[in-house]
Amino acid sequence: MIQERDGKKIYSLTDKGVKKVEEIKIEIESLFTRDPLKRRVIDLLFNIGLTVHINRKKIDDKVLNQLITDLEKCMALVEEAIKSKGEKTVTQV
């Protein structure tokens, strides 16, 4: 929602926006679980991203393409592991 005060635009969330923010907060909190196995998965994923970010100036296209290939294989393994439990995978693209 946009309002104007003293010639300035003031933005605020609608009720729907506030609800969405609360849903996102719950999702984020669930990522940082105290379950040690789930926590380890999150830590590994974060560290992969951080390592790539820190070394971004050293990484050329050849390395990036290899990383993409390896991560796509990893994603396939994750999906396979979930499907082996009879669960449908939900992916974020």
mmCIF file of C-alpha atoms in Angstrom:
data_model
loop_
_atom_site.group_PDB
_atom_site.id
_atom_site.type_symbol
_atom_site.label_atom_id
_atom_site.label_comp_id
_atom_site.label_asym_id
_atom_site.label_seq_id
_atom_site.Cartn_x
_atom_site.Cartn_y
_atom_site.Cartn_z
ATOM 1 C CA MET A 1 0.000 0.000 0.000
ATOM 2 C CA ILE A 2 1.331 3.475 -0.860
ATOM 3 C CA GLN A 3 0.461 6.680 0.965
ATOM 4 C CA GLU A 4 1.877 10.174 0.637
ATOM 5 C CA ARG A 5 2.940 12.344 3.552
ATOM 6 C CA ASP A 6 4.715 15.642 3.199
ATOM 7 C CA GLY A 7 5.394 14.893 -0.467
ATOM 8 C CA LYS A 8 7.030 11.560 0.359
ATOM 9 C CA LYS A 9 5.737 8.129 -0.536
ATOM 10 C CA ILE A 10 5.199 5.851 2.439
ATOM 11 C CA TYR A 11 5.039 2.134 1.664
ATOM 12 C CA SER A 12 3.331 -0.343 3.954
ATOM 13 C CA LEU A 13 2.389 -3.969 3.750
ATOM 14 C CA THR A 14 -1.163 -5.028 3.091
ATOM 15 C CA ASP A 15 -2.751 -7.645 5.337
ATOM 16 C CA LYS A 16 -1.873 -10.206 2.674
ATOM 17 C CA GLY A 17 1.748 -8.972 2.695
ATOM 18 C CA VAL A 18 1.975 -9.183 6.483
ATOM 19 C CA LYS A 19 0.641 -12.758 6.335
ATOM 20 C CA LYS A 20 3.229 -13.673 3.675
ATOM 21 C CA VAL A 21 6.074 -12.196 5.760
ATOM 22 C CA GLU A 22 4.943 -14.281 8.731
ATOM 23 C CA GLU A 23 4.887 -17.426 6.545
ATOM 24 C CA ILE A 24 8.409 -16.658 5.324
ATOM 25 C CA LYS A 25 9.622 -16.121 8.898
ATOM 26 C CA ILE A 26 8.300 -19.552 9.865
ATOM 27 C CA GLU A 27 10.012 -21.128 6.850
ATOM 28 C CA ILE A 28 13.317 -19.438 7.693
ATOM 29 C CA GLU A 29 13.103 -20.483 11.336
ATOM 30 C CA SER A 30 12.502 -24.069 10.253
ATOM 31 C CA LEU A 31 15.693 -23.927 8.161
ATOM 32 C CA PHE A 32 17.719 -23.155 11.252
ATOM 33 C CA THR A 33 16.484 -26.162 13.150
ATOM 34 C CA ARG A 34 18.187 -27.681 16.153
ATOM 35 C CA ASP A 35 18.024 -31.139 14.571
ATOM 36 C CA PRO A 36 21.760 -31.849 14.054
ATOM 37 C CA LEU A 37 21.328 -33.747 10.774
ATOM 38 C CA LYS A 38 19.095 -31.090 9.213
ATOM 39 C CA ARG A 39 21.395 -28.391 10.569
ATOM 40 C CA ARG A 40 24.382 -30.119 8.912
ATOM 41 C CA VAL A 41 22.610 -30.110 5.543
ATOM 42 C CA ILE A 42 21.849 -26.390 5.842
ATOM 43 C CA ASP A 43 25.442 -25.663 6.929
ATOM 44 C CA LEU A 44 26.864 -27.557 3.941
ATOM 45 C CA LEU A 45 24.582 -25.767 1.473
ATOM 46 C CA PHE A 46 25.442 -22.392 2.996
ATOM 47 C CA ASN A 47 29.168 -23.153 2.940
ATOM 48 C CA ILE A 48 29.031 -24.132 -0.738
ATOM 49 C CA GLY A 49 27.438 -20.798 -1.599
ATOM 50 C CA LEU A 50 29.846 -18.899 0.633
ATOM 51 C CA THR A 51 32.891 -20.639 -0.832
ATOM 52 C CA VAL A 52 31.779 -19.823 -4.366
ATOM 53 C CA HIS A 53 31.099 -16.212 -3.363
ATOM 54 C CA ILE A 54 34.429 -15.722 -1.590
ATOM 55 C CA ASN A 55 36.357 -17.203 -4.516
ATOM 56 C CA ARG A 56 34.237 -15.651 -7.287
ATOM 57 C CA LYS A 57 37.151 -13.667 -8.750
ATOM 58 C CA LYS A 58 39.221 -16.846 -9.108
ATOM 59 C CA ILE A 59 36.485 -18.896 -10.766
ATOM 60 C CA ASP A 60 36.438 -18.959 -14.556
ATOM 61 C CA ASP A 61 33.727 -20.259 -16.894
ATOM 62 C CA LYS A 62 35.272 -23.735 -17.015
ATOM 63 C CA VAL A 63 35.053 -24.056 -13.238
ATOM 64 C CA LEU A 64 31.539 -22.582 -13.205
ATOM 65 C CA ASN A 65 30.369 -25.092 -15.771
ATOM 66 C CA GLN A 66 31.875 -27.928 -13.710
ATOM 67 C CA LEU A 67 30.186 -26.597 -10.573
ATOM 68 C CA ILE A 68 26.850 -26.455 -12.385
ATOM 69 C CA THR A 69 27.264 -30.038 -13.605
ATOM 70 C CA ASP A 70 28.205 -31.275 -10.141
ATOM 71 C CA LEU A 71 25.376 -29.383 -8.429
ATOM 72 C CA GLU A 72 22.844 -30.693 -10.954
ATOM 73 C CA LYS A 73 24.034 -34.234 -10.164
ATOM 74 C CA CYS A 74 23.721 -33.480 -6.464
ATOM 75 C CA MET A 75 20.188 -32.163 -6.983
ATOM 76 C CA ALA A 76 19.253 -35.340 -8.858
ATOM 77 C CA LEU A 77 20.598 -37.425 -5.958
ATOM 78 C CA VAL A 78 18.582 -35.374 -3.466
ATOM 79 C CA GLU A 79 15.415 -35.836 -5.524
ATOM 80 C CA GLU A 80 16.128 -39.561 -5.853
ATOM 81 C CA ALA A 81 16.592 -39.915 -2.096
ATOM 82 C CA ILE A 82 13.296 -38.137 -1.423
ATOM 83 C CA LYS A 83 11.440 -40.204 -4.040
ATOM 84 C CA SER A 84 12.830 -43.425 -2.533
ATOM 85 C CA LYS A 85 10.832 -42.549 0.574
ATOM 86 C CA GLY A 86 7.692 -42.351 -1.558
ATOM 87 C CA GLU A 87 7.548 -38.582 -1.315
ATOM 88 C CA LYS A 88 7.026 -36.186 -4.193
ATOM 89 C CA THR A 89 9.842 -33.649 -4.476
ATOM 90 C CA VAL A 90 9.118 -29.958 -4.533
ATOM 91 C CA THR A 91 11.822 -27.847 -6.132
ATOM 92 C CA GLN A 92 12.385 -24.120 -6.179
ATOM 93 C CA VAL A 93 13.553 -22.800 -9.546
#
